[in-house]
Amino acid sequence: MTDRPLTLMAVHAHPDDEATGTGGVLARYAAEGVRTVLVTCTDGGCGDGPEGVKPGDPGHDAAAVALMRRQELEASRAVLRISDLEMLGYADSGMMGWPTNDAPGAFWRTPVEEAAARLAALMRHYRPDVVVTYDENGFYGHPDHIQAHRVTMAALELIELTPKVYWTTAPRSMMRRFGEVMREFGAEMPEPDSAEAAAMAEIGLPDDEITTWVDATAFSGQKFDALAAHASQGENIFFLKMGKERFGELMGVETFVRVRDTTGAAVPENDLFAGLR
């Protein structure tokens, strides 16, 4: 035993991703005295600009958007009480197939080994007991999420540490409920074509394949406020439309699949640090 605090490292692609899938665990574990480290890989420059101007439209300034989103990220960090923030600073690659995928400095075109070496250095510095990132598909196929997965898993191969490793996911039952809530709040949901429908069907996991269910309902208000801190992207954050109470009902439990473990803790588990304390 040492006096070093337990440490959680979450590796995310963009400013605002930290709140969506892991805002609850970041807030909960910070409240429990765990050191929480957020690594954000890109600058978010392909997000919406002031007054909702979209990437590629006249007046969209990626550098200005990146600065604005950094400020929003700092606000979200304060809400979630994240101990440490590290920005890798790669350019936001945009959605799959956008020209920005191949722009100079884009995260998607960055050699995995280059970014992994930088992340491995951070892992050696912070010595996380738990590392959280996305699955192989980046949860929903975003290139920067896929790259964050690749870089994280490669970085873990470069270090001598053996943290528990988790990928964010969602139970398929919740995905169905989420669709119902979106329709309830009037979200426009055009009928997907066959390819889109097949892709959507691959999001998340069957409930019985999820290893870890963390109840962060008591911190769902912080999670909601952290999302709201990313005000420039509010048009794209559907969750804010439902209000805090419904948000807590739907988003209070965060789910993961455990992919590396040396503790032998039984699954399903309700704590990312099961077996470590």
Short mmCIF file of N, CA and C in Angstrom, two decimals, residues 42 90-98 100-103 105-112 136 141-148 150:
data_model
loop_
_atom_site.label_atom_id
_atom_site.label_comp_id
_atom_site.label_asym_id
_atom_site.label_seq_id
_atom_site.Cartn_x
_atom_site.Cartn_y
_atom_site.Cartn_z
N THR A 42 -7.98 15.96 -29.33
CA THR A 42 -8.08 16.97 -30.39
C THR A 42 -8.57 18.30 -29.85
N TYR A 90 -4.05 17.67 -31.16
CA TYR A 90 -4.20 17.34 -32.57
C TYR A 90 -5.42 18.05 -33.15
N ALA A 91 -5.40 18.28 -34.46
CA ALA A 91 -6.53 18.92 -35.12
C ALA A 91 -7.70 17.95 -35.19
N ASP A 92 -8.88 18.47 -34.92
CA ASP A 92 -10.13 17.72 -35.05
C ASP A 92 -10.26 17.23 -36.49
N SER A 93 -10.53 15.94 -36.67
CA SER A 93 -10.60 15.36 -38.01
C SER A 93 -11.97 15.48 -38.67
N GLY A 94 -12.98 15.90 -37.90
CA GLY A 94 -14.32 15.97 -38.45
C GLY A 94 -14.92 14.57 -38.60
N MET A 95 -16.12 14.52 -39.16
CA MET A 95 -16.82 13.24 -39.33
C MET A 95 -16.17 12.41 -40.43
N MET A 96 -16.42 11.12 -40.40
CA MET A 96 -15.81 10.22 -41.39
C MET A 96 -16.17 10.65 -42.81
N GLY A 97 -15.14 10.77 -43.66
CA GLY A 97 -15.34 11.16 -45.04
C GLY A 97 -15.20 12.65 -45.30
N TRP A 98 -15.06 13.46 -44.26
CA TRP A 98 -14.86 14.89 -44.47
C TRP A 98 -13.44 15.14 -44.98
N THR A 100 -11.42 17.17 -43.92
CA THR A 100 -10.57 17.43 -42.77
C THR A 100 -9.93 16.16 -42.21
N ASN A 101 -10.42 15.00 -42.62
CA ASN A 101 -9.79 13.74 -42.18
C ASN A 101 -8.31 13.71 -42.55
N ASP A 102 -7.99 14.29 -43.70
CA ASP A 102 -6.62 14.21 -44.22
C ASP A 102 -5.88 15.54 -44.17
N ALA A 103 -6.40 16.48 -43.41
CA ALA A 103 -5.73 17.78 -43.29
C ALA A 103 -4.45 17.63 -42.47
N GLY A 105 -1.95 17.70 -39.66
CA GLY A 105 -2.14 17.77 -38.21
C GLY A 105 -3.38 17.09 -37.70
N ALA A 106 -4.23 16.57 -38.60
CA ALA A 106 -5.46 15.90 -38.16
C ALA A 106 -5.12 14.64 -37.36
N PHE A 107 -5.86 14.42 -36.32
CA PHE A 107 -5.62 13.26 -35.46
C PHE A 107 -5.74 11.96 -36.25
N TRP A 108 -6.72 11.88 -37.14
CA TRP A 108 -6.98 10.67 -37.91
C TRP A 108 -5.77 10.24 -38.74
N ARG A 109 -5.01 11.21 -39.25
CA ARG A 109 -3.87 10.86 -40.10
C ARG A 109 -2.55 10.81 -39.33
N THR A 110 -2.60 11.08 -38.05
CA THR A 110 -1.39 11.03 -37.22
C THR A 110 -0.96 9.58 -37.02
N PRO A 111 0.29 9.25 -37.23
CA PRO A 111 0.73 7.87 -36.97
C PRO A 111 0.41 7.44 -35.55
N VAL A 112 -0.19 6.28 -35.41
CA VAL A 112 -0.60 5.81 -34.09
C VAL A 112 0.59 5.76 -33.14
N GLU A 136 -13.32 -0.41 -30.42
CA GLU A 136 -12.64 -0.37 -31.73
C GLU A 136 -13.37 0.52 -32.74
N GLY A 141 -18.33 5.20 -34.67
CA GLY A 141 -17.65 5.30 -35.95
C GLY A 141 -16.98 6.61 -36.25
N HIS A 142 -16.87 7.51 -35.28
CA HIS A 142 -16.18 8.78 -35.54
C HIS A 142 -14.68 8.51 -35.65
N PRO A 143 -14.03 9.07 -36.68
CA PRO A 143 -12.60 8.75 -36.86
C PRO A 143 -11.73 9.10 -35.67
N ASP A 144 -11.99 10.22 -35.01
CA ASP A 144 -11.16 10.59 -33.87
C ASP A 144 -11.39 9.69 -32.67
N HIS A 145 -12.59 9.17 -32.53
CA HIS A 145 -12.86 8.21 -31.46
C HIS A 145 -12.14 6.89 -31.75
N ILE A 146 -12.20 6.45 -33.01
CA ILE A 146 -11.48 5.23 -33.39
C ILE A 146 -9.99 5.40 -33.16
N GLN A 147 -9.46 6.55 -33.53
CA GLN A 147 -8.03 6.81 -33.34
C GLN A 147 -7.67 6.88 -31.86
N ALA A 148 -8.55 7.46 -31.04
CA ALA A 148 -8.28 7.50 -29.60
C ALA A 148 -8.20 6.09 -29.03
N ARG A 150 -7.28 3.36 -30.76
CA ARG A 150 -6.03 2.76 -31.26
C ARG A 150 -4.83 3.29 -30.48
#
